[in-house]
Coordinates of C-alpha atoms and ligand atoms in Angstrom, one line a residue:
M256 CA 2.0 23.2 -71.7
K257 CA 2.5 20.6 -74.4
K258 CA -0.2 18.0 -74.3
T259 CA 1.3 14.6 -73.6
V260 CA -0.1 11.2 -74.3
S261 CA 0.8 8.6 -71.7
I262 CA 2.9 5.6 -72.6
G263 CA 0.0 3.4 -71.5
T264 CA -2.4 5.0 -74.0
R265 CA 0.2 4.9 -76.8
L266 CA 1.0 1.2 -76.1
T267 CA -2.8 0.4 -76.1
A268 CA -3.3 2.3 -79.4
W269 CA -0.4 0.4 -81.1
Y270 CA -1.5 -2.9 -79.6
S271 CA -5.1 -2.3 -80.8
L272 CA -4.0 -1.3 -84.2
I273 CA -1.9 -4.4 -84.7
M274 CA -4.6 -6.5 -83.2
A275 CA -7.2 -5.0 -85.6
A276 CA -4.9 -5.6 -88.6
S277 CA -4.3 -9.2 -87.6
L278 CA -8.0 -9.9 -86.9
C279 CA -9.0 -8.4 -90.3
A280 CA -6.3 -10.5 -92.1
F281 CA -7.5 -13.5 -90.2
G282 CA -11.2 -12.9 -91.1
L283 CA -10.4 -12.3 -94.7
A284 CA -8.3 -15.4 -94.9
A285 CA -10.9 -17.6 -93.1
D286 CA -13.6 -16.2 -95.4
L287 CA -11.6 -17.0 -98.6
A288 CA -10.6 -20.4 -97.3
M289 CA -14.2 -21.3 -96.5
K290 CA -15.5 -20.1 -100.0
S291 CA -12.7 -22.0 -101.8
S292 CA -13.4 -25.1 -99.8
I293 CA -17.2 -24.9 -100.6
H294 CA -16.4 -24.4 -104.2
S295 CA -14.1 -27.4 -104.5
T296 CA -16.6 -29.6 -102.5
V297 CA -19.5 -28.6 -104.9
D298 CA -17.3 -29.1 -107.9
E299 CA -16.3 -32.5 -106.7
G300 CA -20.0 -33.4 -106.2
L301 CA -21.0 -32.2 -109.7
R302 CA -18.2 -34.3 -111.3
Q303 CA -19.4 -37.3 -109.4
R304 CA -22.9 -36.7 -110.8
I305 CA -21.6 -36.5 -114.4
E306 CA -20.0 -39.9 -113.6
G307 CA -23.4 -41.2 -112.4
V308 CA -25.0 -40.1 -115.6
R309 CA -22.2 -41.7 -117.7
N310 CA -22.8 -45.0 -115.8
I311 CA -26.5 -44.8 -116.5
L312 CA -25.9 -44.0 -120.2
L313 CA -23.5 -46.9 -120.5
E314 CA -25.7 -49.4 -118.6
E315 CA -29.2 -48.4 -119.6
G316 CA -28.4 -46.8 -123.1
P317 CA -28.7 -50.1 -125.0
K318 CA -32.1 -50.8 -123.4
G319 CA -33.8 -47.9 -125.2
I320 CA -35.0 -44.4 -124.4
D321 CA -37.7 -45.3 -121.9
A322 CA -35.3 -47.2 -119.7
L323 CA -33.0 -44.3 -119.8
T324 CA -35.7 -41.7 -118.9
D325 CA -36.8 -43.8 -116.0
E326 CA -33.3 -44.3 -114.7
F327 CA -32.6 -40.5 -115.0
Q328 CA -35.9 -39.7 -113.2
E329 CA -34.8 -42.0 -110.4
Y330 CA -31.4 -40.6 -110.3
A331 CA -32.7 -37.0 -110.3
D332 CA -35.1 -37.8 -107.5
G333 CA -32.2 -39.2 -105.5
Q334 CA -30.4 -35.8 -105.7
G335 CA -33.4 -34.1 -104.1
K336 CA -34.9 -30.8 -105.3
R337 CA -31.6 -28.9 -105.1
G338 CA -30.1 -31.0 -107.9
R339 CA -30.7 -30.3 -111.7
L340 CA -30.0 -32.5 -114.7
R341 CA -30.4 -32.1 -118.4
V342 CA -29.4 -34.7 -121.0
V343 CA -29.5 -34.3 -124.8
D344 CA -28.9 -37.4 -127.0
P345 CA -26.4 -37.5 -129.9
S346 CA -29.2 -36.5 -132.4
G347 CA -29.9 -33.4 -130.4
K348 CA -33.1 -34.6 -128.9
L349 CA -33.8 -33.7 -125.3
I350 CA -34.2 -37.0 -123.5
F351 CA -34.4 -35.7 -119.9
V352 CA -34.6 -32.5 -117.9
T353 CA -35.6 -31.8 -114.3
P354 CA -38.4 -29.3 -113.6
A355 CA -37.6 -25.6 -113.6
S356 CA -34.4 -26.2 -115.4
D357 CA -34.7 -24.0 -118.5
F358 CA -31.5 -22.2 -117.6
L359 CA -29.6 -25.4 -118.2
A360 CA -30.4 -25.2 -121.9
K361 CA -28.7 -21.8 -122.0
A362 CA -25.7 -23.3 -120.1
A363 CA -25.4 -26.1 -122.6
G364 CA -25.6 -23.7 -125.6
D365 CA -23.3 -20.9 -124.3
S366 CA -20.4 -22.9 -122.9
G367 CA -17.9 -25.4 -124.1
S368 CA -17.8 -28.9 -122.6
D369 CA -16.3 -29.4 -119.2
S370 CA -17.1 -25.8 -118.2
E371 CA -18.1 -24.9 -114.7
Y372 CA -19.7 -21.6 -113.5
V373 CA -22.2 -20.1 -111.2
T374 CA -25.4 -18.7 -112.5
R375 CA -28.3 -17.0 -110.8
V376 CA -31.9 -17.9 -111.6
D377 CA -34.7 -15.9 -109.9
G378 CA -32.2 -14.8 -107.2
E379 CA -31.1 -18.3 -106.5
G380 CA -27.5 -19.3 -107.2
F381 CA -26.7 -22.5 -109.1
H382 CA -23.3 -24.1 -109.5
T383 CA -23.4 -25.6 -113.0
L384 CA -21.2 -28.1 -114.8
H385 CA -21.5 -28.8 -118.6
D386 CA -19.9 -31.8 -120.1
T387 CA -20.2 -34.3 -123.0
I388 CA -20.3 -38.1 -122.6
D389 CA -19.4 -40.6 -125.3
A390 CA -21.7 -43.6 -125.1
N391 CA -23.7 -45.9 -127.3
G392 CA -21.8 -44.8 -130.4
G393 CA -22.6 -41.1 -130.0
T394 CA -22.0 -38.0 -127.8
Y395 CA -24.5 -37.0 -125.2
D396 CA -24.6 -33.4 -124.0
V397 CA -25.1 -33.3 -120.2
V398 CA -25.5 -30.3 -117.8
V399 CA -25.7 -30.8 -114.0
A400 CA -26.3 -28.1 -111.4
T401 CA -26.8 -27.8 -107.7
A402 CA -28.5 -25.0 -105.8
M403 CA -26.1 -23.0 -103.7
D404 CA -28.5 -21.4 -101.3
D405 CA -27.5 -23.6 -98.3
Y406 CA -23.9 -22.9 -98.9
E407 CA -24.5 -19.2 -99.4
R408 CA -26.4 -19.0 -96.1
A409 CA -23.6 -20.7 -94.3
V410 CA -21.1 -18.2 -95.7
D411 CA -23.4 -15.4 -94.8
R412 CA -23.7 -16.6 -91.2
F413 CA -20.0 -17.0 -91.0
E414 CA -19.4 -13.5 -92.3
L415 CA -22.0 -12.1 -89.9
A416 CA -20.2 -13.9 -87.0
L417 CA -17.0 -12.3 -88.1
Y418 CA -18.5 -8.8 -88.4
F419 CA -19.6 -9.0 -84.8
S420 CA -16.8 -11.0 -83.2
V421 CA -13.9 -9.0 -84.6
P422 CA -14.9 -5.7 -83.1
A423 CA -15.9 -7.5 -79.9
I424 CA -12.5 -9.2 -79.5
L425 CA -10.8 -5.9 -80.4
I426 CA -12.7 -4.0 -77.7
V427 CA -11.9 -6.7 -75.0
A428 CA -8.3 -6.8 -76.1
A429 CA -7.9 -3.0 -76.1
F430 CA -9.4 -2.8 -72.5
G431 CA -7.2 -5.7 -71.4
G432 CA -4.1 -4.1 -73.0
Y433 CA -4.8 -0.8 -71.4
W434 CA -5.3 -2.4 -68.0
L435 CA -2.1 -4.4 -68.4
S436 CA 0.0 -1.4 -69.4
R437 CA -1.4 0.7 -66.5
R438 CA -0.6 -2.1 -64.1
A439 CA 2.9 -2.5 -65.5
L440 CA 3.6 1.2 -65.6
S441 CA 2.1 2.2 -62.2
P442 CA 5.5 2.0 -60.4
V443 CA 6.7 4.6 -62.9
D444 CA 4.0 7.0 -61.6
E445 CA 5.0 6.1 -58.1
I446 CA 8.6 6.9 -58.8
T447 CA 7.6 10.2 -60.5
Q448 CA 5.5 11.2 -57.5
A449 CA 8.3 10.3 -55.0
A450 CA 11.0 12.1 -57.1
R451 CA 8.8 15.2 -57.3
K452 CA 8.6 15.4 -53.5
I453 CA 12.3 15.4 -53.0
G454 CA 13.7 19.0 -52.8
A455 CA 17.1 20.5 -52.1
Q456 CA 16.3 20.5 -48.4
D457 CA 15.3 16.8 -48.1
L458 CA 17.9 15.1 -50.3
A459 CA 18.0 12.4 -47.6
Q460 CA 14.7 11.0 -48.8
R461 CA 14.8 7.9 -51.1
I462 CA 12.4 6.4 -53.6
T463 CA 10.7 3.2 -52.3
V464 CA 12.3 0.2 -54.2
H465 CA 10.0 -2.8 -54.9
K466 CA 12.0 -5.9 -55.1
S467 CA 10.6 -6.9 -58.5
G468 CA 14.0 -7.6 -60.1
D469 CA 12.9 -5.8 -63.2
E470 CA 13.8 -2.6 -65.1
L471 CA 11.8 -0.5 -62.7
E472 CA 13.7 -1.8 -59.7
R473 CA 16.9 -0.9 -61.5
L474 CA 15.5 2.6 -62.3
A475 CA 14.6 3.2 -58.7
N476 CA 18.0 2.0 -57.5
T477 CA 19.8 4.2 -60.0
L478 CA 17.8 7.2 -59.0
N479 CA 18.5 6.5 -55.3
A480 CA 22.2 6.2 -56.1
M481 CA 22.1 9.5 -57.9
L482 CA 20.3 11.1 -54.9
S483 CA 23.0 9.8 -52.6
R484 CA 25.7 11.4 -54.8
L485 CA 23.7 14.6 -54.9
E486 CA 23.3 14.6 -51.2
A487 CA 27.0 14.0 -50.6
A488 CA 27.9 16.7 -53.0
F489 CA 25.4 19.1 -51.4
Q490 CA 26.6 18.3 -47.9
R491 CA 30.2 18.9 -49.0
I492 CA 29.4 22.2 -50.5
T493 CA 27.4 23.3 -47.5
K494 CA 30.2 22.2 -45.2
F495 CA 32.8 24.0 -47.4
T496 CA 30.8 27.2 -47.3
A497 CA 30.3 27.0 -43.6
D498 CA 34.0 26.3 -42.9
A499 CA 35.1 29.0 -45.3
S500 CA 32.9 31.6 -43.7
H501 CA 34.2 30.6 -40.3
E502 CA 37.8 30.8 -41.5
L503 CA 37.3 34.2 -43.1
R504 CA 35.7 35.6 -40.0
T505 CA 38.8 35.1 -37.8
P506 CA 41.3 37.4 -39.7
V507 CA 38.6 40.0 -40.3
S508 CA 37.7 40.1 -36.6
V509 CA 41.4 40.3 -35.6
M510 CA 41.9 43.2 -38.0
R511 CA 38.8 44.9 -36.7
T512 CA 39.7 44.5 -33.1
S513 CA 43.3 45.8 -33.7
A514 CA 42.0 48.9 -35.5
E515 CA 39.3 49.5 -32.8
I516 CA 41.8 49.3 -30.0
A517 CA 44.3 51.5 -31.8
L518 CA 41.7 54.1 -32.4
R519 CA 40.2 54.1 -28.9
K520 CA 42.7 56.8 -27.7
S521 CA 45.7 58.6 -29.0
R522 CA 48.8 56.4 -29.1
S523 CA 52.5 56.5 -29.8
E524 CA 53.8 55.9 -33.3
R525 CA 55.2 52.5 -32.3
E526 CA 51.8 51.4 -31.1
Y527 CA 50.2 52.5 -34.3
R528 CA 52.9 50.7 -36.3
D529 CA 52.3 47.5 -34.3
A530 CA 48.5 47.7 -34.9
L531 CA 49.1 48.4 -38.6
G532 CA 51.6 45.5 -38.8
Q533 CA 49.1 43.2 -37.2
I534 CA 46.4 44.3 -39.6
L535 CA 48.8 43.8 -42.5
Q536 CA 49.7 40.3 -41.3
E537 CA 46.0 39.4 -41.0
S538 CA 45.1 40.9 -44.4
E539 CA 47.9 38.8 -46.0
R540 CA 46.6 35.7 -44.3
L541 CA 43.1 36.7 -45.6
S542 CA 44.2 37.2 -49.2
Q543 CA 46.1 33.9 -49.0
L544 CA 42.9 32.2 -47.7
I545 CA 40.8 33.8 -50.4
E546 CA 43.2 32.6 -53.0
Q547 CA 43.1 29.0 -51.7
L548 CA 39.3 29.1 -51.6
L549 CA 39.2 30.3 -55.1
I550 CA 41.5 27.5 -56.3
L551 CA 39.3 24.9 -54.6
A552 CA 36.1 26.4 -55.8
R553 CA 37.5 26.3 -59.4
S554 CA 38.6 22.7 -58.9
D555 CA 35.1 21.8 -57.8
A556 CA 33.5 23.6 -60.7
G557 CA 35.9 21.7 -63.0
S558 CA 36.5 25.1 -64.7
S559 CA 40.2 25.5 -64.2
V560 CA 42.0 24.4 -67.3
L561 CA 45.7 23.7 -66.7
P562 CA 48.0 23.8 -69.8
M563 CA 49.5 20.4 -69.6
I564 CA 52.8 20.7 -71.4
P565 CA 56.1 18.7 -71.1
T566 CA 57.7 20.1 -68.0
N567 CA 61.0 19.4 -66.3
L568 CA 59.9 18.6 -62.7
A569 CA 63.2 19.8 -61.3
Q570 CA 62.3 23.3 -62.3
P571 CA 59.2 24.0 -60.2
L572 CA 60.8 22.0 -57.3
Q573 CA 63.9 24.1 -57.4
S574 CA 61.9 27.4 -57.4
A575 CA 59.9 26.1 -54.4
C576 CA 63.0 25.1 -52.6
A577 CA 64.6 28.5 -53.1
H578 CA 61.7 30.1 -51.4
A579 CA 61.5 27.4 -48.7
S580 CA 65.2 27.5 -47.9
R581 CA 64.9 31.2 -47.0
L582 CA 62.0 30.4 -44.6
A583 CA 64.1 27.5 -43.2
Q584 CA 67.1 29.8 -42.7
E585 CA 65.0 32.3 -40.7
K586 CA 63.9 29.4 -38.5
Q587 CA 67.3 27.9 -38.2
V588 CA 66.2 24.7 -39.8
S589 CA 68.8 23.0 -42.0
F590 CA 67.7 22.6 -45.6
A591 CA 69.3 20.1 -48.1
T592 CA 68.3 19.3 -51.6
H593 CA 69.2 16.3 -53.8
I594 CA 67.9 17.2 -57.2
P595 CA 69.6 15.5 -60.2
E596 CA 71.1 17.6 -63.1
Q597 CA 69.4 15.8 -65.9
P598 CA 65.8 16.8 -66.5
L599 CA 62.8 14.7 -65.4
W600 CA 60.0 15.2 -67.8
V601 CA 56.4 15.1 -66.7
R602 CA 53.3 16.4 -68.5
G603 CA 51.9 19.3 -66.4
D604 CA 51.7 22.9 -65.5
S605 CA 54.8 24.3 -64.0
A606 CA 53.1 27.0 -61.9
S607 CA 50.7 24.5 -60.3
L608 CA 53.4 22.0 -59.6
E609 CA 55.4 24.8 -57.9
R610 CA 52.4 25.6 -55.8
L611 CA 52.1 21.9 -54.8
F612 CA 55.7 21.7 -53.7
L613 CA 55.3 25.0 -51.8
V614 CA 52.4 23.6 -49.9
L615 CA 54.6 20.6 -48.7
L616 CA 57.7 22.7 -48.1
D617 CA 55.7 25.3 -46.3
N618 CA 54.3 22.6 -44.0
A619 CA 57.8 21.1 -43.5
V620 CA 59.2 24.4 -42.4
K621 CA 56.1 25.3 -40.4
Y622 CA 55.9 22.1 -38.5
T623 CA 59.6 21.6 -37.8
P624 CA 61.0 23.3 -34.7
D625 CA 64.2 25.2 -34.6
G626 CA 67.3 23.1 -35.1
G627 CA 65.4 20.5 -37.2
R628 CA 66.3 19.3 -40.7
I629 CA 64.5 19.2 -44.0
E630 CA 65.6 17.1 -47.0
V631 CA 64.3 17.3 -50.5
Q632 CA 65.0 14.6 -53.0
L633 CA 63.9 14.0 -56.6
S634 CA 64.3 10.6 -58.2
T635 CA 62.5 8.1 -60.5
E636 CA 60.8 4.9 -59.7
D637 CA 59.8 2.8 -62.7
T638 CA 57.6 5.1 -64.8
L639 CA 57.2 7.6 -61.9
A640 CA 58.9 10.8 -60.9
V641 CA 59.1 10.9 -57.1
A642 CA 59.7 14.1 -55.2
S643 CA 60.1 13.5 -51.4
I644 CA 60.1 16.1 -48.7
R645 CA 61.4 14.7 -45.4
D646 CA 61.4 16.7 -42.1
T647 CA 62.3 16.0 -38.5
G648 CA 59.3 18.0 -37.3
I649 CA 56.4 17.4 -35.0
G650 CA 54.9 14.6 -37.2
V651 CA 51.2 13.7 -37.5
A652 CA 49.5 11.3 -35.0
S653 CA 48.3 8.1 -36.7
E654 CA 44.6 9.0 -35.9
D655 CA 45.0 12.3 -37.8
L656 CA 46.9 10.9 -40.7
P657 CA 43.9 9.8 -42.8
H658 CA 42.3 13.2 -42.5
I659 CA 45.1 15.7 -43.1
F660 CA 44.2 15.9 -46.9
E661 CA 40.6 16.9 -46.1
R662 CA 39.7 20.5 -46.4
F663 CA 40.1 22.7 -43.3
Y664 CA 41.5 19.7 -41.4
R665 CA 44.2 20.6 -38.9
A666 CA 45.8 18.0 -36.7
D667 CA 46.2 20.4 -33.9
P668 CA 43.9 23.4 -34.6
A669 CA 45.1 25.6 -31.8
R670 CA 48.7 25.4 -32.7
T671 CA 48.4 25.4 -36.5
R672 CA 46.1 28.5 -36.3
D673 CA 49.0 30.3 -34.6
L674 CA 51.2 29.1 -37.4
G675 CA 48.9 30.7 -39.9
G676 CA 47.4 27.5 -41.3
S677 CA 43.8 27.1 -42.4
G678 CA 44.0 23.4 -43.3
L679 CA 43.6 23.9 -47.1
G680 CA 47.2 23.4 -48.3
L681 CA 47.1 19.6 -48.6
A682 CA 43.6 19.6 -50.1
I683 CA 44.9 21.9 -52.9
G684 CA 48.1 19.8 -53.2
T685 CA 46.0 16.6 -53.6
W686 CA 43.9 18.2 -56.3
I687 CA 47.0 19.3 -58.2
A688 CA 48.6 15.9 -58.0
Q689 CA 45.4 14.2 -59.2
V690 CA 45.0 16.6 -62.1
H691 CA 48.5 15.5 -63.1
G692 CA 47.6 11.8 -62.8
G693 CA 49.6 11.4 -59.7
E694 CA 49.2 11.2 -55.9
I695 CA 50.7 12.3 -52.6
R696 CA 51.8 9.7 -50.1
V697 CA 52.7 10.4 -46.5
Q698 CA 54.6 8.6 -43.7
S699 CA 54.7 10.3 -40.4
D700 CA 55.6 9.7 -36.8
P701 CA 55.4 12.3 -34.1
A702 CA 58.7 11.0 -32.7
R703 CA 60.7 11.2 -36.0
G704 CA 59.0 13.6 -38.3
S705 CA 57.2 13.3 -41.7
C706 CA 57.9 12.3 -45.2
F707 CA 55.6 13.5 -48.0
E708 CA 56.1 12.0 -51.5
V709 CA 54.7 13.4 -54.7
R710 CA 54.5 10.7 -57.3
L711 CA 53.8 11.7 -60.9
P712 CA 53.8 9.7 -64.1
L713 CA 56.9 10.4 -66.2
S714 CA 56.4 11.7 -69.7
L715 CA 58.6 10.0 -72.4
N716 CA 58.2 12.6 -75.1
G717 CA 60.1 15.4 -73.3
D718 CA 60.4 17.6 -76.5
A719 CA 57.0 17.0 -77.9
E720 CA 54.8 19.9 -78.9
P721 CA 52.9 21.5 -76.0
V722 CA 49.4 20.1 -75.7
V723 CA 46.5 21.8 -73.8
A724 CA 44.4 19.4 -71.8
A725 CA 41.3 20.0 -69.7
Ligands
LIG477 N1 55.1 18.3 -42.4 C1 54.2 18.2 -41.5 N2 54.5 17.9 -40.2 C2 53.5 17.8 -39.3 N3 52.2 18.0 -39.5 C3 51.9 18.3 -40.7 C4 52.8 18.4 -41.8 N4 52.1 18.7 -42.9 C5 50.8 18.8 -42.6 N5 50.7 18.6 -41.3 C6 49.4 18.5 -40.6 O1 48.3 18.4 -41.6 C7 47.4 19.5 -41.4 C8 46.9 19.9 -42.7 O2 47.9 20.5 -43.5 P1 47.5 21.6 -44.6 O3 48.8 22.0 -45.3 O4 46.4 21.1 -45.4 O5 47.0 22.8 -43.7 P2 47.7 23.9 -42.9 O6 49.2 23.8 -43.0 O7 47.2 23.8 -41.4 O8 47.1 25.2 -43.5 P3 47.5 25.9 -44.9 O9 48.5 25.0 -45.5 O10 46.2 26.0 -45.5 O11 48.1 27.2 -44.5 C9 48.2 20.6 -40.7 O12 47.4 21.4 -40.0 C10 49.1 19.8 -39.8 O13 48.5 19.4 -38.6
LIG478 MG1 50.0 23.8 -45.0

């Protein structure tokens, strides 16, 4: 099995990576900012010192060299032992230098005036500033410096703090992030466990929905809705299979019984003929039933593709009427048609439409007693073609009316079974009408008979090229 990394782990990894990058950038920036701030503070201090020296030169210069030296000594003492000072008079004579400040001479010699740099003496860093001061009619050469050890120690401490705190913050953040992601995603695990437990036999089970109002509640609700649809589909199929088996059993057992009785002893030719006739009748009913079941099974699978081409609706209706009028004649039911001469174009499959009309006409004949009347009419209503089949038959009671389009539903099972019905005709008819974008409407009254209407959208491009649609 492919090794999977959980979302929680991945989220934590990304989060830690981003956190690490941000913390490193922050540390680096803080370090640089601190160093630059120290640098400018020290620089500012050195420049002030040069100013102090300038003041001394201007005020004490005229008093002579001794006064100057004393003043410089006092000034240097005031800076503490971290400060360094070296002053050379215009003649090139060294008039003052703090102790242990030989490196200042090198600074004065190497660099131009107003130059500032850091130098190391015996491992100790000095920030040095070299400048010239015009006073007393000449140019004095001045170098000031300050020891950086305090500052360097501060920077070292700061960096050390960063080295420890960044990984520590990172570890805490990673654990926190992992804990948070586990907490946020734990309902997903719960949903997975629940979904895993639901099998084909217990589709009635549902996933527990926590009313959190978030994506996970929506996910659970969506899965539950899907389960409901699956359950309904599963139940429909189970019921269909059970009903179908039940319907198939009856003609088979009738055929078997007829054959068994006929074979029990020797019989006259008429008796054999009767038995065979009954077997033939039942086998016809059986093949019709099997054909109906096949149509419905295909419609469920969505695999039957009807060639939807411009069709004159009068054509399939007339063929169906020709067949039905013969059946009506046999039953002495009067049969009238009102089908207009001009074509009524719809997009559809002629054979399927004929089957749909046959279903309705077959019912009309079947459920209309002798002496009744059947009327077929084809007309238009706005953008619809309407084929109506009206009979003066037994009608459908109002409590049965909502169900007659269901599979295997028969309003009066005992009677319709005698009439050869299995309750699939209208279910097939409905499917055909729906595939054509139409519907079947019914009005029925046991006292006056029924009227079934097939309503299909008219197609305006009657002579367009045939198109095949799913
Ligand atoms: N014109 C009608 N007059 C009275 N009842 C009808 C009419 N058409 C349908 N029905 C009622 O609706 C039920 C369902 O009709 P449907 O055509 O689906 O099945 P069926 O005629 O019993 O069997 P099948 O058509 O499969 O041979 C019928 O059993 C009948 O009770
Ligand atoms: Mg029928």
